[in-house]
Short mmCIF file of C-alpha atoms and ligand atoms in Angstrom, two decimals:
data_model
loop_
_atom_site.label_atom_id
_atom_site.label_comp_id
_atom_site.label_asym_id
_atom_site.label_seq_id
_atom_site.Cartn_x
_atom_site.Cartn_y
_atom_site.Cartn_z
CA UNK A 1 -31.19 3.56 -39.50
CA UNK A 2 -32.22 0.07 -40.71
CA UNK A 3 -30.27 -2.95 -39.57
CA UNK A 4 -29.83 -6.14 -41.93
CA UNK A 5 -32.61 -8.86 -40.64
CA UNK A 6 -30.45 -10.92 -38.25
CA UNK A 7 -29.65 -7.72 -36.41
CA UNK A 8 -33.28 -6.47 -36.58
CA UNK A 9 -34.54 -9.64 -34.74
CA UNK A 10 -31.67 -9.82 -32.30
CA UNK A 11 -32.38 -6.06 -31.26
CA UNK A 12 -36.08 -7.37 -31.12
CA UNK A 13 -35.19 -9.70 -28.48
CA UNK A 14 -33.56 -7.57 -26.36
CA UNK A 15 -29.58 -7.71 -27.60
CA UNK A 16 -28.12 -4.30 -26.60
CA UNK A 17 -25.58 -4.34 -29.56
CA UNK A 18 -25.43 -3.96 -33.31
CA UNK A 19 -21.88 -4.35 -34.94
CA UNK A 20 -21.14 -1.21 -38.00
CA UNK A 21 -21.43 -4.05 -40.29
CA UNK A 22 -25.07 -4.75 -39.48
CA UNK A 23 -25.83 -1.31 -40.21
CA UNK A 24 -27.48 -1.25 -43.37
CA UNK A 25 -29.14 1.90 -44.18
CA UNK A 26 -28.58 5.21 -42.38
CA UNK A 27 -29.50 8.65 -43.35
CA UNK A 28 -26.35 10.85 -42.96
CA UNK A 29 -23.17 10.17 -40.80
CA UNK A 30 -23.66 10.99 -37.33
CA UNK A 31 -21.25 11.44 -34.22
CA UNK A 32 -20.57 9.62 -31.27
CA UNK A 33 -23.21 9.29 -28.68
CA UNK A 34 -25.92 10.53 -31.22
CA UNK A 35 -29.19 8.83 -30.63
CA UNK A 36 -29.94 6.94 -33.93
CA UNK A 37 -33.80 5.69 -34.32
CA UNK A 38 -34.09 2.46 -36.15
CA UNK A 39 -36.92 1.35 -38.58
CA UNK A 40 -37.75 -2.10 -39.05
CA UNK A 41 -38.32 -3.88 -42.38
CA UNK A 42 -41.99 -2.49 -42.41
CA UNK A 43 -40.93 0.91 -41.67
CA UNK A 44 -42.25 0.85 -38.29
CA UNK A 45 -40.32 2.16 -35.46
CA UNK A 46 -37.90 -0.42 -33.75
CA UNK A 47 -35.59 0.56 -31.31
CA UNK A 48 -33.13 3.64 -29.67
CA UNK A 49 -29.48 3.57 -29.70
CA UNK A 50 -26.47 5.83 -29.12
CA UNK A 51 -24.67 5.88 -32.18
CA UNK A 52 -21.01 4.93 -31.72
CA UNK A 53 -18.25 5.02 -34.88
CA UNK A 54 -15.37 4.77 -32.67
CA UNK A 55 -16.10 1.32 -32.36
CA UNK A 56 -16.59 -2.47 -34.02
CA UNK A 57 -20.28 -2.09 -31.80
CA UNK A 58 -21.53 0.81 -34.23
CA UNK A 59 -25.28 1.46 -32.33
CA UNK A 60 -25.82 0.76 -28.65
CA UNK A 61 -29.41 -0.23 -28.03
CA UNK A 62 -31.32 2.46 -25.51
CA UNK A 63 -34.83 1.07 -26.16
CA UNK A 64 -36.80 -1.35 -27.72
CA UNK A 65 -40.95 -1.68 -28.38
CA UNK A 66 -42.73 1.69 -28.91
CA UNK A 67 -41.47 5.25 -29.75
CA UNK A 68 -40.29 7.37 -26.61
CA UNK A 69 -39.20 10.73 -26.52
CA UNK A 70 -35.65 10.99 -24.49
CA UNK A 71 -35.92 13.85 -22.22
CA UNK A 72 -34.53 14.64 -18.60
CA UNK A 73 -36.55 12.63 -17.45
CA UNK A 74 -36.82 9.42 -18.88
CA UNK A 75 -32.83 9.78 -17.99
CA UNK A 76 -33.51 10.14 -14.76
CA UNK A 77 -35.86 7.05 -14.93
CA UNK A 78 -33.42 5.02 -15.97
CA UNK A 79 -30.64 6.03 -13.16
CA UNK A 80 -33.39 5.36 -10.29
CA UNK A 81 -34.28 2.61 -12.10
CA UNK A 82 -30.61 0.72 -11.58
CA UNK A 83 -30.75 2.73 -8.06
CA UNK A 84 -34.12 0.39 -7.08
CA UNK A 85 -33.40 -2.59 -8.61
CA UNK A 86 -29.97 -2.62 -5.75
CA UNK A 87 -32.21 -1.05 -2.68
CA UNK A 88 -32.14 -3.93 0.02
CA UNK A 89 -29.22 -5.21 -1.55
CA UNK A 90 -26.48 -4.16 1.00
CA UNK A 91 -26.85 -2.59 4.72
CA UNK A 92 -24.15 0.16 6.35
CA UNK A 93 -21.88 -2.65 6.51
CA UNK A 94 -20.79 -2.50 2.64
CA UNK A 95 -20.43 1.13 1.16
CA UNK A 96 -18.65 -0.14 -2.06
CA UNK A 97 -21.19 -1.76 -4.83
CA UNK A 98 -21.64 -1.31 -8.70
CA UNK A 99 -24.98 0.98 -9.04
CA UNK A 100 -24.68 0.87 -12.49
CA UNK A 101 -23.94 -2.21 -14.77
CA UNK A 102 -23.34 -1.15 -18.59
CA UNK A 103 -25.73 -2.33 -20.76
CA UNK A 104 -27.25 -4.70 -18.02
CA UNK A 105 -28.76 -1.24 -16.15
CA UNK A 106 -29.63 -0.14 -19.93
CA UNK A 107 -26.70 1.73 -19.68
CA UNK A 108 -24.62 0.89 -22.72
CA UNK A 109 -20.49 0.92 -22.01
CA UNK A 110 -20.96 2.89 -18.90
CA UNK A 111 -20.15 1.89 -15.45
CA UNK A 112 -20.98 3.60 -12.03
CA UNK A 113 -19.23 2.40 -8.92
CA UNK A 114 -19.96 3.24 -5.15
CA UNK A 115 -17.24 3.23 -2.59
CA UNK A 116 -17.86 5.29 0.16
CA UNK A 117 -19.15 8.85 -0.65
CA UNK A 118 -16.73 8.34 -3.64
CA UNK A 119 -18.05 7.43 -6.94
CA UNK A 120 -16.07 6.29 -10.00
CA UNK A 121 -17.81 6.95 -13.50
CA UNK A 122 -15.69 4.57 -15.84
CA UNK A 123 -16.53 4.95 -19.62
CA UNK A 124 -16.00 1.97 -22.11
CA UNK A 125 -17.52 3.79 -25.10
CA UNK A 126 -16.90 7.26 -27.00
CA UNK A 127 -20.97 7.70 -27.40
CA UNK A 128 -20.86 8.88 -23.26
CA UNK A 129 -17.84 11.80 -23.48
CA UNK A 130 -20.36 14.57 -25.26
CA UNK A 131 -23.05 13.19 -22.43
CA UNK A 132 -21.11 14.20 -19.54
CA UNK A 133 -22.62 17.68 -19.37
CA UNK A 134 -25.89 16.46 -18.49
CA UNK A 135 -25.46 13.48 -17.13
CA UNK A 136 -22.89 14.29 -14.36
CA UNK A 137 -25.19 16.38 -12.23
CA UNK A 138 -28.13 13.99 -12.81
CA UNK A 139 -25.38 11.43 -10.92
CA UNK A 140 -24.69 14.20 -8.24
CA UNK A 141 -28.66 14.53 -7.83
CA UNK A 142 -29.61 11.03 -8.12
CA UNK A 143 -26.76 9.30 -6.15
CA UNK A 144 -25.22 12.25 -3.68
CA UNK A 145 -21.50 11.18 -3.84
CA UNK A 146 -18.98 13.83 -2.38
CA UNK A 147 -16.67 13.36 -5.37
CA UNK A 148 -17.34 11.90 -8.89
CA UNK A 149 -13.77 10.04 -10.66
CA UNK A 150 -14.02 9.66 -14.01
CA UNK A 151 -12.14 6.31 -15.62
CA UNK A 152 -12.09 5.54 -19.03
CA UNK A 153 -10.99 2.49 -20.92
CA UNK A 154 -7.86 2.37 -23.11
CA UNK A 155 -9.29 2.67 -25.89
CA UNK A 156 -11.34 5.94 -25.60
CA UNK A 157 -8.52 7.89 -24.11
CA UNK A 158 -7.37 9.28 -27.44
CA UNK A 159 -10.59 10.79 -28.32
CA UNK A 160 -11.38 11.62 -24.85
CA UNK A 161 -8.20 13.92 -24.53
CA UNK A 162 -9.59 15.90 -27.78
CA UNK A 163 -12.70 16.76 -25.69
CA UNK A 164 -10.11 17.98 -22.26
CA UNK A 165 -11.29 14.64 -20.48
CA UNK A 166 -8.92 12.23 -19.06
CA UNK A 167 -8.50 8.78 -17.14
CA UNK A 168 -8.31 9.63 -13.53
CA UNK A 169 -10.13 13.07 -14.01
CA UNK A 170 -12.65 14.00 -11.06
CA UNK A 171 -15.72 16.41 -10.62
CA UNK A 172 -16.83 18.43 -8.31
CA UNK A 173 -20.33 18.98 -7.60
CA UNK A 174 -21.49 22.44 -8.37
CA UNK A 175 -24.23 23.33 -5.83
CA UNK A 176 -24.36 26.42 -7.59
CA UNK A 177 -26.33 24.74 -10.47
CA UNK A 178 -26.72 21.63 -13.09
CA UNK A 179 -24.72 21.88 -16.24
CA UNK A 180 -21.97 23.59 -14.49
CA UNK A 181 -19.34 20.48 -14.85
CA UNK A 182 -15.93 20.77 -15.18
CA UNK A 183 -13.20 18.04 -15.30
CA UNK A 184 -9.55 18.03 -13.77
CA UNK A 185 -6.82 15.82 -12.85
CA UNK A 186 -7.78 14.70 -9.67
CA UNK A 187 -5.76 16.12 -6.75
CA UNK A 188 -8.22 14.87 -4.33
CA UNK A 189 -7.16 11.51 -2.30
CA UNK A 190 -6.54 8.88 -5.14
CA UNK A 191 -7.27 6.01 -2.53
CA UNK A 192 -11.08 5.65 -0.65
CA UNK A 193 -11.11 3.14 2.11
CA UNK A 194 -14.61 1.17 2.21
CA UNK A 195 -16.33 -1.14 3.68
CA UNK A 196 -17.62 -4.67 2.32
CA UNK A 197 -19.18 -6.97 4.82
CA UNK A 198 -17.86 -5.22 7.74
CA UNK A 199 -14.61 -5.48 6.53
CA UNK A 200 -12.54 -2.32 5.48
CA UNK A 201 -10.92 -2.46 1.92
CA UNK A 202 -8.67 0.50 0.18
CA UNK A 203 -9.80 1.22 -3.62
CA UNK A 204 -7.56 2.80 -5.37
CA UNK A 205 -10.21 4.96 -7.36
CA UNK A 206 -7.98 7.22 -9.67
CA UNK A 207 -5.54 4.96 -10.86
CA UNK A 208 -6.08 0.95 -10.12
CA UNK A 209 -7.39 -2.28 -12.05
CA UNK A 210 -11.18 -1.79 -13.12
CA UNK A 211 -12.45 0.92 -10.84
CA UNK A 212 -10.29 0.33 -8.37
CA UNK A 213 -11.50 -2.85 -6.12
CA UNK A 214 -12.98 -6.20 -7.44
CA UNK A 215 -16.64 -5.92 -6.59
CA UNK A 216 -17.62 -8.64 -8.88
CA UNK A 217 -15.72 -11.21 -6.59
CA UNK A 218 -17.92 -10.31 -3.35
CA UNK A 219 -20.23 -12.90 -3.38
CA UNK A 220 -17.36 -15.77 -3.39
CA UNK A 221 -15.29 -13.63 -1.03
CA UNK A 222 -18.09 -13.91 1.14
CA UNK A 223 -18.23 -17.52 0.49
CA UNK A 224 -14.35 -18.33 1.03
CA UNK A 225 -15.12 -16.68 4.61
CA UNK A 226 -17.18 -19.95 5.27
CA UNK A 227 -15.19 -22.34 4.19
CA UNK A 228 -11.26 -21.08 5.67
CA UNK A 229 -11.58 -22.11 9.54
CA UNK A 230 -8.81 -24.00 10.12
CA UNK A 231 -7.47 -24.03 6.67
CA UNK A 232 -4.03 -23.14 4.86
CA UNK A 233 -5.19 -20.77 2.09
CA UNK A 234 -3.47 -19.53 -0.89
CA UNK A 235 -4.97 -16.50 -2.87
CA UNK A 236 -3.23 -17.23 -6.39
CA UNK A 237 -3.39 -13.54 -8.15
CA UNK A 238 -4.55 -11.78 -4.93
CA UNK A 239 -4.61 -8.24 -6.23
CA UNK A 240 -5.60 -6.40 -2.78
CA UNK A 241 -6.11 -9.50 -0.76
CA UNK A 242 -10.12 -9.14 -0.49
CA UNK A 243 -10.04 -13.32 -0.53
CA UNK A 244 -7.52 -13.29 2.26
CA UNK A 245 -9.10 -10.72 4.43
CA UNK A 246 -12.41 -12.39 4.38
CA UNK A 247 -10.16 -15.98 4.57
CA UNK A 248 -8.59 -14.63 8.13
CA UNK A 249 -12.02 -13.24 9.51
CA UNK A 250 -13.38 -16.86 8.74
CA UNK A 251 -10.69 -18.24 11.27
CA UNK A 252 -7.93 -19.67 8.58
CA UNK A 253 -4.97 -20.92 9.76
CA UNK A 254 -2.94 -18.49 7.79
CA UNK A 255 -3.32 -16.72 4.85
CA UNK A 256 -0.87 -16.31 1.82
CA UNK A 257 -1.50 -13.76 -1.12
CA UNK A 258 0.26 -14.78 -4.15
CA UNK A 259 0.99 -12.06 -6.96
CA UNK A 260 3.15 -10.74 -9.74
CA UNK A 261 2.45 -7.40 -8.81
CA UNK A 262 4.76 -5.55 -5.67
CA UNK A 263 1.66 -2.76 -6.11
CA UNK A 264 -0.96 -5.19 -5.77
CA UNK A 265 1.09 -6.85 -2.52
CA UNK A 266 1.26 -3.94 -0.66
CA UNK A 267 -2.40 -2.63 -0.97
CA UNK A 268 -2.62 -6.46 0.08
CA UNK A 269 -0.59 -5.50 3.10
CA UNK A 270 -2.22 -1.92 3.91
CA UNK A 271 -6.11 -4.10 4.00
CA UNK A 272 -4.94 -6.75 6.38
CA UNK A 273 -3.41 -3.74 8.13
CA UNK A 274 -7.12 -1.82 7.89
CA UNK A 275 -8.90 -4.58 9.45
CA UNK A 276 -6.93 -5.37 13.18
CA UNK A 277 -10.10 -4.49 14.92
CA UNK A 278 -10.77 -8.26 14.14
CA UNK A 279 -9.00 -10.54 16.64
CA UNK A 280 -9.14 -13.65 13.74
CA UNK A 281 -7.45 -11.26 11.56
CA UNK A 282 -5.00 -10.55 14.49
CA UNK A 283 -4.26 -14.13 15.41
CA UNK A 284 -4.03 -14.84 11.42
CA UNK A 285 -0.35 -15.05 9.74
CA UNK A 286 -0.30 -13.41 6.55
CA UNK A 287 2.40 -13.67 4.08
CA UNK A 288 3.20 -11.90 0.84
CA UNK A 289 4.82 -14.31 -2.03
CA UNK A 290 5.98 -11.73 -4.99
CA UNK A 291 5.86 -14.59 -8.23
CA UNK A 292 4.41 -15.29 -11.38
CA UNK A 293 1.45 -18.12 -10.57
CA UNK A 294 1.44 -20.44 -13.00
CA UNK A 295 5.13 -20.77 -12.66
CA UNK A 296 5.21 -20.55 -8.80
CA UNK A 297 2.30 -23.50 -8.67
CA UNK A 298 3.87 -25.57 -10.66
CA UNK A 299 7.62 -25.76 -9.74
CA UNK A 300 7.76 -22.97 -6.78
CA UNK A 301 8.71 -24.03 -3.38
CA UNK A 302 6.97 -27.38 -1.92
CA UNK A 303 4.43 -25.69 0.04
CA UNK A 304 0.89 -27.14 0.20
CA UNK A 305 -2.62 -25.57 1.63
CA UNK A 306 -6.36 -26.72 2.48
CA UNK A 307 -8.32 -23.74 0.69
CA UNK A 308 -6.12 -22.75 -2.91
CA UNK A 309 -8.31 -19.54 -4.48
CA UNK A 310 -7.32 -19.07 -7.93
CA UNK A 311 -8.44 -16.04 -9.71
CA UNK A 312 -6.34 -15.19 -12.75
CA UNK A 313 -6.86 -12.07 -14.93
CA UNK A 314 -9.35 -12.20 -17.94
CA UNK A 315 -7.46 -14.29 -20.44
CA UNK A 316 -9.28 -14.52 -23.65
CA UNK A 317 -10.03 -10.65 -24.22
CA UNK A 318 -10.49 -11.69 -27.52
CA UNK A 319 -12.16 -14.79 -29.86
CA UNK A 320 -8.82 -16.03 -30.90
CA UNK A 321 -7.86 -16.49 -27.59
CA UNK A 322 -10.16 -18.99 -26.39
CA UNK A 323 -8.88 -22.15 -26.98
CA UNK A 324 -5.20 -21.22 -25.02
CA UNK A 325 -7.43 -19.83 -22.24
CA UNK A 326 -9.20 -23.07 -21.75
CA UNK A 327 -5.78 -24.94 -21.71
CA UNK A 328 -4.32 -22.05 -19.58
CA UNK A 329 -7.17 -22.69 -17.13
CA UNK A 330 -6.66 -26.37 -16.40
CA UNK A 331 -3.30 -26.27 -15.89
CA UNK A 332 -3.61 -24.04 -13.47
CA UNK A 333 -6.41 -25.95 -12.23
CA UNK A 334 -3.94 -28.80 -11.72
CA UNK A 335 -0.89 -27.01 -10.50
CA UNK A 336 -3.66 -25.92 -7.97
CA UNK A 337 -4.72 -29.28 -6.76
CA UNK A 338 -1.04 -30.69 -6.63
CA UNK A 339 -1.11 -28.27 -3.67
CA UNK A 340 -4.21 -29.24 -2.03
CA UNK A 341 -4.29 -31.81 0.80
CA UNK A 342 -6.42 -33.89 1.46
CA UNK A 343 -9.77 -32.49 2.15
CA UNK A 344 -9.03 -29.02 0.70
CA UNK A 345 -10.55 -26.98 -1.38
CA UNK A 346 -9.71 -25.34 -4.84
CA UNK A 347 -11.86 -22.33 -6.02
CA UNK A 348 -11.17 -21.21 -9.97
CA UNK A 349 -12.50 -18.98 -11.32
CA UNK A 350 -12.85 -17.19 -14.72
CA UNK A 351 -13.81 -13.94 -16.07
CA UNK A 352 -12.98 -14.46 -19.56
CA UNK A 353 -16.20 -13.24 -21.62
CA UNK A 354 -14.81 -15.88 -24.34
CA UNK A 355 -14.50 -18.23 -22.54
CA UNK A 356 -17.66 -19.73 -21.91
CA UNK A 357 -19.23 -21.67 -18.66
CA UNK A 358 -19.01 -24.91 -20.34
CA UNK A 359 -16.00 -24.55 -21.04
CA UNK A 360 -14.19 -23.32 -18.33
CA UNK A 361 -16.42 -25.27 -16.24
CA UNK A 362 -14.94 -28.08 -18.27
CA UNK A 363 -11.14 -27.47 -18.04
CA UNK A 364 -11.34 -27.62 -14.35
CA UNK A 365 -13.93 -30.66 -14.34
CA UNK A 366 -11.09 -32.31 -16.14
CA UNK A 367 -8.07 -31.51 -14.19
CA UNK A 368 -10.17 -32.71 -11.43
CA UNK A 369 -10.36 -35.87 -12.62
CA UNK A 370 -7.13 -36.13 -14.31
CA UNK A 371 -5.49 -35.62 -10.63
CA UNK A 372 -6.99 -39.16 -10.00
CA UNK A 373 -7.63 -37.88 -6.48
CA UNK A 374 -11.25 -38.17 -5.57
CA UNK A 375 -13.40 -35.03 -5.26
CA UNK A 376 -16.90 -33.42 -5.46
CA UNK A 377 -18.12 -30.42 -6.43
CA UNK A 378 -19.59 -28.10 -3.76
CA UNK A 379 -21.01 -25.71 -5.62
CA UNK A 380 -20.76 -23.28 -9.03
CA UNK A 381 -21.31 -19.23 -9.01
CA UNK A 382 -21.67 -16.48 -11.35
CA UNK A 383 -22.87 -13.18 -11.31
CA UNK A 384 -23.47 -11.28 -8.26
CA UNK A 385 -27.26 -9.21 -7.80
CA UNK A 386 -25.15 -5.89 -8.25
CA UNK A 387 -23.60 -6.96 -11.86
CA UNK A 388 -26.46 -8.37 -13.17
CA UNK A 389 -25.50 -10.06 -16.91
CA UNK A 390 -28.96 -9.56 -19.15
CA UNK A 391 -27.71 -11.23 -22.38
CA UNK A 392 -25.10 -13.66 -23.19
CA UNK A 393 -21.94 -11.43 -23.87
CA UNK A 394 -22.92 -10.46 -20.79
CA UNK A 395 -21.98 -13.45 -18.72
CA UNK A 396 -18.05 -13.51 -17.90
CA UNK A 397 -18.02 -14.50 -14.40
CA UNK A 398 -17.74 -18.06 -13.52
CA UNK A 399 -16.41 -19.77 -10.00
CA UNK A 400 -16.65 -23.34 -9.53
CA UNK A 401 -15.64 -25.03 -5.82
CA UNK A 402 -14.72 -28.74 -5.57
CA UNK A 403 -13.20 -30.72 -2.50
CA UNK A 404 -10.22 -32.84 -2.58
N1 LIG B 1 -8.83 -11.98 -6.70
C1 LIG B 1 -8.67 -10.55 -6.75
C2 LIG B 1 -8.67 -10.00 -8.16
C3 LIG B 1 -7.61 -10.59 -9.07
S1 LIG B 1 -7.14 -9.51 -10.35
C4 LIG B 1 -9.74 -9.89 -5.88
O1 LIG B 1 -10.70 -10.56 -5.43
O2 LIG B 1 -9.64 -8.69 -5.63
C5 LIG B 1 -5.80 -10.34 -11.08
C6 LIG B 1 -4.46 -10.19 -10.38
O3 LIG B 1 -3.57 -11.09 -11.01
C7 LIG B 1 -3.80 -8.82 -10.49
O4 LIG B 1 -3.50 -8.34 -9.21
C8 LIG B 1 -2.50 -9.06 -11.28
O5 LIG B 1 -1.39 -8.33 -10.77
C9 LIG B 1 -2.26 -10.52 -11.04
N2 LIG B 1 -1.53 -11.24 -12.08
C10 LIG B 1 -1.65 -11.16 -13.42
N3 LIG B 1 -0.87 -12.08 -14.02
C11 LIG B 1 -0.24 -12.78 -13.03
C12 LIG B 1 0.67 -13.86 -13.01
N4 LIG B 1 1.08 -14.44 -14.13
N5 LIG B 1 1.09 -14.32 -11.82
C13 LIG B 1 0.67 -13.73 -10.66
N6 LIG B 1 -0.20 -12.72 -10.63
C14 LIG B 1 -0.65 -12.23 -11.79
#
């Protein structure tokens, strides 16, 4: 393939992804997950990709500098190579972490996520499906899990179901021999219970949001710990509660999770149940509010806190939805700190790739001051060690903590 000469020097620098239209020259059509080798303007060899049709990102970069030759091996490389760059990372006390981070871990639209001696393969691309084959047992070799789930995006399903593979589908591990893999509904338990920081956590690996748990949010669930002694907290769009859990360890006063979802509520429920080998979490009330957030925050009953988490779905999925997002975000922002007495503490934060730092870091910045109330920032946060974000599509996860 050759690439037109903006795309040539961004896959130079290191950008994993080259959009069809960039695509200027390529020998014959090829089919998804076909490694495509790509010439520069002085014919000299560029760059590896996986070829991908099925999608607006038409060659997924592998490699860049000087020719390789893909075998086994230098597969293999590249799984212990996300493996090492996580050893030290987390002890016994937290068995569910991302090992494998898309195109961050030089893994292009492919996700691998640890809970327990579960792990959940979730596929965002097409160019992966006629990969499985070999690169499922390499996962049983190279990472030992009991049980492999496969998940895979929306938008692959359709041509995934042509090749027998489905969301929710599981492996087993074939001690018998490599190459062996076969895929199935799985009928093993669709829920793992993990740890994270000592804490246990259900994922609900077959079916739920993402892979089943929010690992990205770790690092500021950790965080939230040390701040909730003594504190009211709210956890606006709680999902499984992970803020609250952590927020009742820490010694809050009580803790209310705050969803749309009567799914996401009880999993809520079942983790505070999981953890009542923790006296705080004991001796910590913990209420369930089923409601919409940005309605509930803004007109919902009169109720205020000292620690108000706010962690709304992505919501710019796409360009066109950027500039609503960035309104969307500080109104909540203000609903937020209409709620907040004084001396608490608002935490929003963002994982809209479109929306970018500046911007949402913005939108809060301003409802902040708009409130009139005074305030300081304690601190902003982004991307946890085990979701590393290597180039700037990359970066969607933003948290920013001011006091009140
Ligand atoms: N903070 C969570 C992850 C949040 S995921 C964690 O650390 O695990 C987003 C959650 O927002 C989902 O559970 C979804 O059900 C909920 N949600 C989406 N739109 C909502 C709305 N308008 N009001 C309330 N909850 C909403």
């Amino acid at each position: 393939m050759r690439l037109g000469p903006a795309a040539e020097t961004a896959v130079r620098q290191g950008h994993p992804w080259v959009y069809a239209d960039r695509i200027k020259e390529q020998n014959r059509i090829g089919s998804a997950g076909e490694l495509a080798v790509i010439y520069d303007r002085r014919d000299q060899f560029l760059a590896l990709g996986l070829y991908d049709p099925d999608s607006p990102i038409g060659l997924r970069i592998l490699h860049v500098g000087k020719p390789v030759t893909v075998t086994p091996d230098w597969w293999r490389d590249r799984l212990r190579t996300a493996r090492e760059r996580r050893r030290g990372l987390f002890d016994e006390q937290t068995t569910g972490y991302r090992w494998i981070h898309g195109e961050n871990d030089g893994w292009p639209g492919l996700v691998l996520d640890r809970y327990e001696q579960t792990v959940v393969l979730k596929l965002y691309s097409t160019v992966w499906l006629s990969r499985l084959p070999e690169l499922v047992p390499m996962l049983f070799a190279e990472f030992h899990p009991d049980r492999l789930i496969l998940r895979l995006s929306r938008n692959i399903q359709e041509a995934a179901a042509k090749a027998d593979l489905g969301d929710g589908f599981e492996a087993i591990a074939h001690p018998s021999g490599a190459g062996n893999v076969r895929f199935v509904p799985a009928t093993s338990d669709p829920i793992v219970i993990f740890k994270e920081s000592g804490l246990r956590f259900e994922a609900e690996v077959v079916q739920g949001q993402k892979t089943g748990f929010y690992l990205d949010q770790r690092e500021n669930r950790r965080l939230v710990e040390t701040h909730a002694a003594g504190r009211d907290v709210l956890n606006a769009f709680s999902f499984s509660g992970g803020f609250s859990v952590y927020s009742a360890r820490g010694g809050a006063r009580s803790v209310t999770d705050l969803d749309i979802s009567s799914h996401a509520l009880g999993s809520a429920g079942r983790n505070v149940a999981l953890n009542q080998n923790s006296v705080q979490i004991v001796g910590c009330p913990h209420e369930s509010v089923q409601a919409d957030c940005f309605e509930w925050l803004a007109a919902g009953p009169r109720r205020e806190f000292d620690l108000i988490i706010l962690d709304p779905p992505s919501m710019a999925r796409r360009e066109h939805e950027r500039a609503g997002a960035i309104q969307a975000y500080g109104k909540l922002a203000a609903s937020g700190i209409g709620r907040l007495r004084p001396g608490g503490i608002l935490l929003s934060a963002s994982c809209s790739a479109h929306v970018t730092d500046a911007e949402f870091f913005g939108a809060v910045r301003d409802a902040a001051r708009k409130s009139g109330r005074r305030h300081s920032e304690l601190r902003i946060t982004r991307h946890a060690a085990d979701h590393p974000a290597t180039f700037p599509e990359a970066w969607y996860l933003k948290a920013i903590y001011l006091q009140f």
